[in-house]
Amino acid sequence: MDAVNPDESKPQPSGSPEVWSNGRAALCNAVESYFNSHQGSQYACKGKLYGLLIDKYACHRDMVKSQIIITNVGGGRKLDSTTGQMARTQNQDDACSQLKVLRAALNNRDVIVVISGSQYPYFPVVIPHTYNVLDHFIITDLWPEKDGKNISHWKIRLEKFDLQSVSWWTPHGEEDREQFNAGQYICEAQMCPTCETESKIIFQQGWICLNNKCEEFFRCESGADVDKLTYDEKFVNERSHRVGPLEPVPLVPALPNAEGGDFGTEKKFKMGMVCPKCRCCSRRMHWKGWECENPDCDFTHTVQLREVPAANAVKEEQQGKRIKASSYNEKLVGRWDLKIAGYDVEAYSFPGKDGQVVGSVFVYRATSDIRSKVNGPDDLYRAMQKEDLRLKRNPARNPGARVEQLTNHFSSNWGAFYKFGVLVETNGFAEAPEPILRGQAQLDWAHKETISAMKELFEAEEIEYCEDSMTLEPHTFNELLSLGYFESCVINYHDDGEKELGPTVATLSLGSPSIMNFAPKSSSGIGKKTKGKYGPAVLSFPLNHGDIVVMHGSMIHKHYVHSVKPAGKLRFALTCRYIRPETIHDPKARAEAIEKGKIPEGIEQLAYKGTDEPGQNLNLDDNSRGNDQ
Ligand SMILES: [Zn+2]
Ligand SMILES: [Zn+2]
Ligand SMILES: [Zn+2]
């Protein structure tokens, strides 16, 4: 976390914030009802303003007093190449979205929440945290000003909603200072003789027309330098009357709790919490629940997960407007329908730039019969929900920074370790709970089946394939990534290509349905030319409870990306790969990876390996193959 730089010359605050955070994502997750804006200084939803952040970009005459704030309207700054600073180089647009939202909040007298960042230079006291919730405010004035370079921008004045309480940011020992009531000061307005509109007398140096359409705009009668103007005491100390209906959202939201029909995996349970003990904003990092992100606090909160029955996933499959059948670009992708050990298997081939096959995707379809088999998908889904799989959300971007972002999903790594420098723990297979080992065994089985079916298929169909990419060698998987998805966890386009990995990636999908898409990268020169990073999808298919996807070919990751878009309450995915120990240079790390990737003996028996009846190919009659299991 970025350390807060305490300015020792400033006085101590008289209180402490009701809500605070040292990270932006934690703040947004915990107080999403009034500030869910990962960038920018305003949070608005459907045109209504809920929260405002004041931070680094303060300007001339901005101020934070016990009951009022005067600040500038954000946006419109550009990087000045000579100073390296963000600066305004042109007049702020009167019609910009920020102003639109502020005008609406002013006219409706909406109650909003103001937050101060630690980089705000004019904070009146030592600022305690990176983000500090101040209080509820209403906007009282919105007007344009001009700076010494003749560039105009907008300013905004806010008044604290509750004028009776002492603000925590009031300097300690000066709790009575700057406390005023409505009617004590009145800031008069004056008519402009040129444009005939009224402007308040906001400056000590005299009245100025604040209509930026007027010729006399911001021209000071006394001839004073506009950069040296100061706000008039009456303008600063004026307090407006509170008129209803005004209902502020609570600063401290209630802790997430399950009600009625909740499973505990609904979207709302991914939100953060405000710790009731220390008021620190904390993200939902763990499958099990929330842990306060303040290292000095030990508060934890859990919501008991209710078991999602496998039947629920089947119901979700049938609901909604989701695609029910696979679709693919016939000009590029080849398709064959096979039968392997009772599974209907869709086999797809992917071309490289020259048309030669560089990769394949085999999709094993679990029927309701397969799903209900002993050790089959239903059993495994139930077991995964009971077991502690050590699932947590890891940093996806900017690890450790105040703008750190977590992955959408929860995950844990098992077996060989290879991603050095990434904050992900790996647990050896020796300490893995049974569902993890069962998943490894089933995927290992599917991998071997796929390779032998592929060899037969390529021979029978005389398919030319790139041998550098597709080794058609089954390695025993030595790594498993276990993923847990709450409601609405999308995995955007990415590839799984890393030099440490063998050419096969196999995934078992359990629970809620999803759609998997494959698209060529624009850099590959495959398919239609597009302006974006990826072309349109060349293969899309539903991925349902118990289905297995086996991807083979290292080049498939060079030329294509894939994404997973789930629907429903709870999905698990178990993904197996082979990490090539010879690519790990450090001998100690290599030895550790080999040790952790060792599969405990006897686990093959845990795997569900399809039906006992001999399988046969659907459309390759003369090449029907027996089931060797
Ligand atoms: Zn005027
Ligand atoms: Zn706490
Ligand atoms: Zn992937």
XYZ file of C-alpha atoms and ligand atoms in Angstrom:
632
model
C 0.000 0.000 0.000
C 1.153 3.541 -0.663
C 2.102 5.081 2.640
C 0.274 8.178 3.755
C 2.740 11.012 4.035
C 1.986 12.728 7.326
C 2.432 16.467 7.148
C 3.707 17.244 10.635
C 2.969 20.947 10.255
C -0.768 20.193 10.187
C -2.844 19.798 13.358
C -4.296 16.456 14.430
C -7.960 15.780 13.569
C -10.565 15.943 16.324
C -12.006 12.573 15.340
C -11.563 9.716 12.899
C -13.408 8.811 9.696
C -16.398 6.491 9.914
C -15.082 4.630 6.859
C -11.576 4.486 5.407
C -9.437 2.441 3.050
C -5.872 2.138 1.857
C -6.906 0.717 -1.526
C -9.222 2.004 -4.214
C -10.796 -1.376 -5.069
C -11.539 -2.124 -1.404
C -13.191 1.292 -1.088
C -15.302 0.763 -4.215
C -16.259 -2.789 -3.182
C -17.206 -1.847 0.366
C -19.191 1.342 -0.268
C -20.514 0.569 -3.739
C -23.818 2.252 -2.887
C -22.151 5.675 -2.919
C -18.707 5.323 -4.473
C -18.134 2.561 -6.990
C -15.801 4.411 -9.309
C -12.387 2.809 -9.864
C -11.240 5.854 -11.810
C -12.273 9.485 -11.824
C -13.571 11.693 -9.061
C -17.336 11.267 -9.364
C -19.608 8.304 -8.868
C -22.943 8.608 -10.628
C -25.469 5.998 -11.647
C -28.131 6.705 -14.287
C -27.318 10.414 -14.162
C -27.663 10.671 -10.366
C -24.604 11.647 -8.345
C -23.812 9.583 -5.232
C -20.219 10.314 -4.338
C -17.339 12.665 -4.947
C -13.619 12.112 -4.363
C -11.223 14.990 -3.802
C -7.582 14.041 -4.212
C -4.430 15.119 -6.021
C -5.834 17.683 -8.468
C -6.713 20.568 -6.212
C -6.498 24.051 -7.663
C -6.375 27.676 -6.699
C -8.731 28.723 -3.865
C -9.927 25.127 -3.252
C -10.623 24.550 0.443
C -11.881 22.050 2.991
C -13.411 23.646 6.097
C -15.357 21.983 8.897
C -18.700 22.467 7.166
C -17.916 23.397 3.571
C -15.786 22.299 0.650
C -14.896 24.347 -2.390
C -13.333 22.279 -5.133
C -12.910 22.170 -8.888
C -14.812 19.964 -11.278
C -12.578 17.127 -12.471
C -11.825 16.066 -16.012
C -10.458 17.933 -19.013
C -6.809 17.901 -17.938
C -4.075 16.767 -20.302
C -0.493 15.753 -19.714
C 1.769 18.781 -20.179
C 4.868 17.416 -21.917
C 7.132 20.205 -20.635
C 6.259 19.955 -16.922
C 5.154 16.309 -16.878
C 2.071 17.429 -14.915
C -1.601 17.127 -15.729
C -2.823 20.605 -16.630
C -5.757 22.377 -18.219
C -4.924 23.663 -21.676
C -8.409 24.578 -22.849
C -11.728 25.785 -21.481
C -13.729 23.114 -19.706
C -16.689 22.046 -21.816
C -19.963 23.399 -20.347
C -21.766 20.311 -21.642
C -19.354 17.696 -20.241
C -20.895 14.726 -18.449
C -19.346 15.660 -15.091
C -21.100 19.036 -15.102
C -24.385 17.541 -16.240
C -24.424 15.207 -13.246
C -23.398 17.988 -10.828
C -26.098 20.340 -12.142
C -28.725 17.643 -11.605
C -27.469 17.032 -8.047
C -27.550 20.790 -7.337
C -31.074 21.218 -8.719
C -32.437 18.141 -6.923
C -30.554 18.975 -3.709
C -29.269 15.388 -3.666
C -27.334 14.300 -0.611
C -23.955 12.896 -1.673
C -20.916 11.480 0.126
C -17.524 13.168 -0.119
C -14.279 11.216 0.243
C -10.811 12.724 0.553
C -7.682 11.072 -0.768
C -4.360 11.436 1.031
C -2.900 13.401 -1.886
C -5.297 16.294 -1.369
C -2.943 19.193 -0.584
C -5.254 21.534 1.356
C -6.638 19.083 3.895
C -6.884 21.009 7.197
C -5.463 18.261 9.437
C -3.086 15.296 9.226
C -4.911 12.900 6.918
C -5.080 9.422 8.462
C -5.522 7.054 5.483
C -5.239 6.792 1.690
C -9.027 7.224 1.323
C -11.140 8.853 4.033
C -14.908 9.201 3.944
C -15.791 12.719 5.138
C -19.578 12.908 5.431
C -22.847 13.624 3.619
C -22.918 16.899 1.694
C -25.217 18.875 -0.560
C -24.074 20.978 -3.502
C -24.938 24.659 -3.014
C -23.178 26.431 -5.891
C -21.700 25.613 -9.284
C -19.965 28.337 -11.277
C -17.205 28.917 -13.838
C -13.953 30.745 -13.110
C -10.971 31.785 -15.172
C -7.327 31.344 -14.309
C -4.400 33.692 -15.025
C -3.883 31.988 -18.412
C -7.467 32.895 -19.349
C -8.615 29.269 -19.292
C -12.025 28.680 -17.747
C -13.027 25.773 -15.538
C -15.897 25.033 -13.163
C -15.960 25.165 -9.393
C -18.341 23.638 -6.910
C -19.267 24.495 -3.318
C -20.581 21.815 -0.960
C -22.117 22.137 2.480
C -22.145 19.427 5.087
C -25.635 17.979 5.392
C -25.645 17.804 9.183
C -24.630 21.184 10.605
C -24.980 20.103 14.236
C -22.268 17.437 14.514
C -18.549 18.225 14.776
C -16.667 17.056 11.691
C -13.833 14.610 12.389
C -11.495 16.649 10.164
C -11.904 19.771 12.321
C -8.528 20.498 13.970
C -8.300 19.072 17.479
C -9.010 21.762 20.062
C -10.861 23.979 17.575
C -14.150 22.084 17.524
C -16.263 25.283 17.740
C -14.529 27.054 14.855
C -16.349 27.588 11.550
C -19.635 26.193 12.905
C -22.491 28.262 11.486
C -26.220 27.974 11.004
C -28.558 28.989 8.205
C -29.277 32.739 8.256
C -26.141 33.781 10.163
C -24.407 34.909 6.956
C -26.043 35.777 3.666
C -24.116 36.138 0.435
C -25.930 38.701 -1.749
C -26.184 38.521 -5.519
C -25.868 41.326 -8.036
C -27.282 41.789 -11.534
C -24.805 42.120 -14.398
C -25.626 45.257 -16.423
C -24.289 43.637 -19.597
C -25.917 40.173 -19.617
C -28.655 40.859 -17.060
C -28.033 37.676 -15.105
C -27.420 37.527 -11.363
C -24.155 36.373 -9.830
C -23.345 36.059 -6.119
C -20.690 38.329 -4.656
C -18.296 35.484 -3.984
C -15.025 37.443 -3.874
C -13.686 39.771 -1.235
C -12.278 41.999 -3.993
C -15.751 42.792 -5.327
C -18.500 41.541 -7.590
C -17.668 39.677 -10.800
C -20.020 38.410 -13.501
C -19.985 34.583 -13.392
C -21.821 34.030 -16.668
C -19.207 32.620 -19.038
C -21.331 33.612 -22.060
C -21.076 37.287 -21.064
C -18.444 39.693 -22.424
C -17.789 40.858 -18.873
C -17.274 37.300 -17.550
C -14.735 37.185 -14.708
C -13.616 40.747 -15.258
C -12.938 42.313 -11.873
C -14.281 45.867 -11.429
C -11.402 46.733 -9.118
C -8.903 45.512 -11.708
C -7.496 42.907 -9.291
C -5.377 40.030 -10.618
C -7.748 37.035 -11.022
C -5.150 34.665 -9.587
C -5.066 36.691 -6.369
C -8.823 36.788 -5.729
C -10.041 35.367 -2.424
C -13.513 34.150 -1.463
C -15.633 36.479 0.610
C -16.338 35.495 4.218
C -20.101 35.737 3.563
C -19.835 33.250 0.702
C -17.771 30.806 2.753
C -19.809 31.100 5.955
C -23.279 31.172 4.435
C -25.405 28.110 5.317
C -28.512 27.100 3.423
C -31.744 25.764 4.899
C -32.325 22.015 4.637
C -35.542 21.222 2.807
C -36.967 17.735 2.349
C -37.190 15.105 1.147
C -33.561 14.288 1.877
C -32.584 10.742 2.698
C -28.879 10.083 2.888
C -27.547 6.586 2.191
C -25.824 5.223 5.317
C -22.051 5.845 5.411
C -21.470 2.404 6.896
C -23.334 -0.253 4.896
C -24.688 -3.315 6.702
C -22.534 -6.455 6.638
C -23.448 -8.844 3.802
C -25.882 -11.457 5.069
C -27.810 -14.286 3.438
C -31.574 -14.024 3.335
C -34.369 -16.412 2.394
C -33.463 -18.229 -0.792
C -29.817 -17.109 -1.014
C -27.119 -19.711 -1.626
C -24.409 -17.257 -0.577
C -22.840 -17.266 -4.056
C -25.043 -14.534 -5.520
C -23.390 -11.475 -7.029
C -23.975 -9.344 -3.922
C -21.732 -11.645 -1.864
C -18.700 -10.598 -3.871
C -18.987 -7.061 -2.529
C -16.703 -5.786 0.179
C -17.463 -4.939 3.789
C -16.776 -2.052 6.103
C -15.204 -3.637 9.181
C -17.498 -2.934 12.146
C -14.484 -3.003 14.466
C -12.008 -0.619 12.786
C -14.049 0.775 9.817
C -11.507 -0.347 7.236
C -12.910 -1.235 3.796
C -12.163 -4.843 2.910
C -12.648 -6.850 -0.248
C -14.072 -10.350 -0.360
C -10.776 -12.177 -0.866
C -11.653 -15.632 0.413
C -14.196 -18.248 -0.572
C -14.923 -18.668 3.125
C -15.704 -15.005 3.670
C -14.240 -11.631 4.563
C -11.088 -10.814 6.515
C -10.471 -7.227 7.569
C -7.701 -5.786 5.375
C -6.328 -3.692 8.226
C -3.251 -5.667 9.364
C -3.859 -4.490 12.948
C -7.404 -5.869 13.041
C -8.547 -9.486 13.359
C -12.211 -9.160 12.378
C -13.605 -11.827 10.041
C -17.095 -12.321 8.661
C -18.631 -15.366 7.008
C -21.872 -16.129 5.222
C -22.703 -19.819 5.391
C -22.886 -21.212 1.851
C -25.983 -23.310 1.249
C -25.345 -26.363 -0.947
C -26.319 -25.743 -4.563
C -27.764 -29.025 -5.852
C -26.556 -30.279 -9.243
C -30.192 -30.190 -10.387
C -29.969 -26.416 -10.081
C -27.289 -26.314 -12.781
C -29.507 -28.354 -15.108
C -32.336 -25.887 -14.517
C -29.984 -22.992 -15.330
C -28.984 -24.719 -18.588
C -32.588 -24.719 -19.751
C -33.319 -21.125 -18.737
C -32.526 -17.900 -20.528
C -31.636 -16.993 -24.081
C -28.255 -18.725 -24.035
C -27.016 -20.548 -27.102
C -27.859 -24.223 -26.711
C -25.799 -25.660 -29.581
C -22.232 -25.179 -30.754
C -21.531 -22.911 -33.696
C -18.315 -22.547 -35.668
C -16.839 -20.908 -38.739
C -16.829 -23.731 -41.286
C -14.273 -22.003 -43.490
C -11.658 -22.194 -40.752
C -12.605 -24.731 -38.140
C -13.006 -28.469 -38.822
C -15.503 -30.538 -36.856
C -15.964 -34.269 -36.242
C -18.416 -36.054 -33.962
C -16.946 -38.940 -32.021
C -18.070 -41.271 -29.275
C -15.570 -41.943 -26.507
C -16.478 -44.197 -23.551
C -20.115 -43.149 -23.537
C -19.397 -39.453 -24.062
C -20.505 -37.672 -27.219
C -17.374 -35.784 -28.214
C -17.168 -32.786 -30.524
C -13.683 -32.573 -32.038
C -12.589 -29.258 -33.578
C -9.407 -28.435 -35.478
C -7.879 -24.949 -35.670
C -5.752 -23.785 -38.597
C -2.593 -21.703 -38.497
C -1.951 -18.940 -41.014
C -1.041 -21.345 -43.826
C -4.103 -23.530 -43.226
C -2.216 -26.382 -41.567
C -3.857 -27.605 -38.353
C -2.035 -26.169 -35.313
C -4.433 -27.121 -32.542
C -7.530 -29.009 -31.527
C -10.347 -28.701 -29.025
C -12.228 -31.813 -27.883
C -15.469 -31.252 -25.980
C -16.765 -34.205 -23.956
C -20.517 -33.972 -23.334
C -21.780 -35.352 -20.046
C -25.257 -36.869 -20.376
C -27.627 -37.015 -17.398
C -26.645 -40.675 -17.110
C -22.930 -39.813 -16.886
C -23.599 -37.009 -14.415
C -25.274 -39.274 -11.907
C -22.610 -42.036 -11.991
C -20.585 -42.872 -8.866
C -17.627 -40.431 -8.723
C -19.245 -38.632 -11.657
C -19.931 -34.891 -11.963
C -22.852 -34.728 -9.469
C -20.760 -36.434 -6.778
C -17.781 -34.223 -7.463
C -19.859 -31.016 -7.456
C -21.229 -31.924 -4.045
C -17.780 -32.844 -2.701
C -16.223 -29.595 -3.983
C -18.802 -27.594 -2.033
C -18.135 -29.499 1.182
C -14.346 -29.441 1.069
C -12.069 -26.502 1.896
C -10.387 -25.975 -1.480
C -8.380 -22.964 -0.207
C -9.976 -20.794 -2.874
C -9.181 -17.093 -2.868
C -9.049 -14.124 -5.185
C -5.519 -13.162 -6.215
C -4.224 -9.866 -7.609
C -4.834 -9.653 -11.351
C -3.333 -6.212 -11.888
C -0.996 -3.855 -9.987
C -0.286 -6.229 -7.083
C 0.401 -4.366 -3.850
C -0.483 -0.926 -5.247
C -3.394 1.141 -4.036
C -5.064 0.460 -7.390
C -4.566 -3.327 -7.082
C -7.309 -5.315 -8.839
C -8.309 -8.840 -7.901
C -9.434 -11.588 -10.243
C -13.181 -11.980 -10.541
C -13.029 -15.643 -9.602
C -11.592 -17.529 -6.623
C -8.767 -19.986 -7.242
C -6.172 -22.295 -5.731
C -3.150 -23.977 -7.343
C -2.175 -27.582 -6.761
C 0.878 -29.567 -7.819
C 3.978 -28.245 -9.576
C 4.766 -24.568 -9.152
C 6.048 -22.412 -11.978
C 4.736 -18.845 -11.789
C 7.548 -17.257 -9.835
C 7.081 -13.736 -8.611
C 3.300 -13.968 -8.691
C 1.533 -13.857 -5.356
C -0.099 -17.263 -5.739
C 0.496 -20.107 -3.316
C 0.821 -23.622 -4.671
C -0.016 -26.654 -2.611
C 1.509 -30.058 -3.384
C -0.769 -32.861 -4.582
C 0.248 -34.798 -1.448
C -1.805 -32.353 0.658
C -4.667 -31.964 -1.826
C -8.229 -32.785 -0.745
C -9.884 -35.692 -2.530
C -11.997 -33.698 -5.049
C -8.812 -32.125 -6.427
C -7.188 -35.534 -6.910
C -10.366 -36.906 -8.471
C -10.375 -34.015 -10.927
C -6.721 -34.631 -11.806
C -7.403 -38.327 -12.386
C -10.419 -37.710 -14.588
C -8.669 -35.089 -16.699
C -5.612 -37.299 -17.054
C -7.883 -40.040 -18.356
C -9.614 -37.640 -20.796
C -6.225 -36.375 -21.972
C -4.995 -39.857 -22.886
C -8.293 -40.719 -24.582
C -8.115 -37.506 -26.578
C -4.582 -38.068 -27.817
C -5.283 -41.604 -28.991
C -8.595 -40.608 -30.628
C -6.854 -37.697 -32.319
C -4.107 -39.894 -33.740
C -6.721 -42.184 -35.218
C -8.794 -39.305 -36.557
C -5.859 -37.527 -38.193
C -4.730 -40.746 -39.825
C -8.199 -41.709 -41.059
C -8.950 -38.218 -42.388
C -5.412 -37.646 -43.678
C -5.180 -34.368 -41.794
C -1.896 -32.515 -41.976
C -0.942 -30.991 -38.678
C 1.935 -28.953 -37.347
C 4.127 -31.360 -35.396
C 5.926 -28.572 -33.537
C 2.632 -27.450 -32.059
C 0.836 -30.767 -31.657
C 3.101 -33.403 -30.164
C 0.259 -35.927 -29.750
C 2.135 -37.049 -26.617
C 0.137 -37.437 -23.420
C 2.061 -36.299 -20.330
C 0.692 -37.010 -16.875
C -0.678 -33.692 -15.648
C 1.388 -32.341 -12.760
C -0.534 -29.137 -12.094
C -4.167 -28.362 -11.348
C -5.814 -24.980 -11.078
C -9.064 -25.075 -9.181
C -11.453 -22.213 -9.908
C -14.638 -21.178 -8.147
C -17.107 -18.791 -9.757
C -19.863 -16.965 -7.960
C -22.675 -15.464 -9.988
C -21.556 -13.169 -12.866
C -17.837 -14.024 -13.021
C -16.728 -13.566 -16.617
C -13.294 -14.676 -17.865
C -12.432 -12.368 -20.740
C -10.426 -13.270 -23.835
C -6.955 -14.563 -22.975
C -4.624 -17.365 -24.018
C -3.019 -20.066 -21.880
C 0.310 -20.032 -23.703
C 3.382 -20.033 -21.498
C 6.723 -21.518 -22.330
C 6.797 -23.656 -19.189
C 3.626 -25.480 -20.195
C 3.113 -28.637 -22.212
C 0.783 -28.485 -25.236
C -2.385 -29.749 -23.512
C -4.809 -27.869 -21.253
C -7.806 -29.851 -20.009
C -10.759 -28.447 -18.063
C -13.623 -30.099 -16.244
C -16.623 -27.815 -15.776
C -18.997 -28.387 -12.849
C -22.264 -26.703 -11.923
C -23.619 -23.583 -13.599
C -23.462 -23.435 -17.406
C -21.243 -21.116 -19.421
C -20.414 -20.262 -23.011
C -16.874 -20.755 -24.260
C -15.651 -18.721 -27.238
C -12.527 -18.952 -29.380
C -11.358 -16.077 -31.582
C -8.207 -15.520 -33.679
C -5.802 -12.794 -32.589
C -5.583 -10.012 -35.184
C -1.812 -10.526 -35.232
C -2.316 -14.109 -36.480
C -3.645 -13.025 -39.882
C -6.305 -15.749 -39.581
C -9.928 -15.030 -40.493
C -11.494 -11.649 -41.196
C -9.314 -8.571 -40.818
C -10.441 -6.441 -37.880
C -9.362 -3.250 -36.170
C -9.559 -4.762 -32.682
C -7.102 -7.093 -30.971
C -9.234 -10.133 -31.822
C -11.413 -11.160 -34.734
C -14.990 -12.425 -34.386
C -15.402 -15.771 -32.594
C -14.717 -18.790 -34.823
C -16.074 -21.309 -32.314
C -18.684 -20.914 -29.558
C -20.175 -23.690 -27.509
C -22.140 -24.151 -24.313
C -20.165 -25.729 -21.501
C -22.442 -27.560 -19.101
C -22.248 -29.485 -15.855
C -19.766 -32.372 -16.217
C -18.439 -31.387 -19.660
C -14.697 -31.658 -20.338
C -12.677 -29.520 -22.761
C -9.269 -30.742 -23.917
C -7.191 -28.180 -25.819
C -4.090 -29.479 -27.573
C -1.372 -27.626 -29.491
C 0.984 -24.963 -28.157
C 0.390 -22.734 -31.210
C -3.332 -22.515 -30.502
C -2.388 -20.013 -27.762
C -0.173 -18.062 -30.122
C -2.926 -17.564 -32.690
C -6.172 -17.759 -30.700
C -7.723 -16.483 -27.486
C -10.633 -17.926 -25.542
C -13.189 -16.615 -23.057
C -15.749 -18.102 -20.678
C -19.057 -16.383 -19.982
C -20.988 -18.121 -17.240
C -24.623 -17.831 -16.225
C -25.919 -19.057 -12.897
C -25.112 -19.261 -9.233
C -22.120 -21.532 -8.748
C -19.594 -23.022 -11.117
C -16.304 -24.799 -10.555
C -13.661 -25.450 -13.171
C -10.710 -27.773 -12.676
C -7.939 -27.105 -15.179
C -4.962 -29.416 -15.584
C -1.682 -28.761 -17.337
C 1.752 -30.262 -17.606
C 4.588 -28.072 -16.418
C 7.873 -28.979 -18.055
C 10.366 -29.206 -15.175
C 13.285 -28.728 -17.577
C 12.138 -25.124 -18.181
C 12.658 -24.250 -14.506
C 16.266 -23.099 -14.288
C 16.755 -22.847 -10.544
C 17.580 -26.431 -9.414
C 15.937 -25.947 -6.015
C 12.715 -24.627 -7.541
C 12.785 -27.433 -10.113
C 13.134 -30.080 -7.400
C 10.273 -28.478 -5.459
C 8.041 -28.418 -8.555
C 8.746 -32.091 -9.232
C 8.033 -32.983 -5.608
C 4.791 -30.983 -5.420
C 3.601 -32.362 -8.765
C 3.910 -36.009 -7.685
C 0.568 -37.763 -7.854
C -0.244 -39.857 -4.762
C -0.562 -43.547 -5.607
C -3.910 -45.172 -6.253
C -5.830 -42.057 -7.224
C -6.587 -43.252 -10.772
C -9.329 -45.344 -9.197
C -11.048 -42.151 -8.061
C -11.670 -41.022 -11.605
C -14.874 -41.432 -13.496
C -13.809 -42.981 -16.800
C -16.951 -43.122 -18.879
C -19.185 -46.111 -19.439
C -17.949 -49.679 -19.725
C -19.531 -50.289 -23.100
C -17.075 -50.164 -25.958
C -17.157 -46.751 -27.581
C -17.571 -46.265 -31.269
C -17.084 -43.399 -33.626
C -20.228 -41.757 -34.896
C -19.248 -40.880 -38.407
C -16.024 -42.758 -38.994
C -17.594 -46.192 -39.366
C -14.634 -47.990 -40.833
C -12.390 -46.683 -38.087
C -14.472 -47.501 -35.045
C -12.291 -47.936 -32.041
C -12.612 -50.034 -28.937
C -12.522 -48.671 -25.445
C -9.347 -49.788 -23.757
C -10.469 -48.795 -20.256
Zn -22.527 39.432 -17.388
Zn -11.069 -4.201 11.078
Zn -7.784 -20.172 -20.363
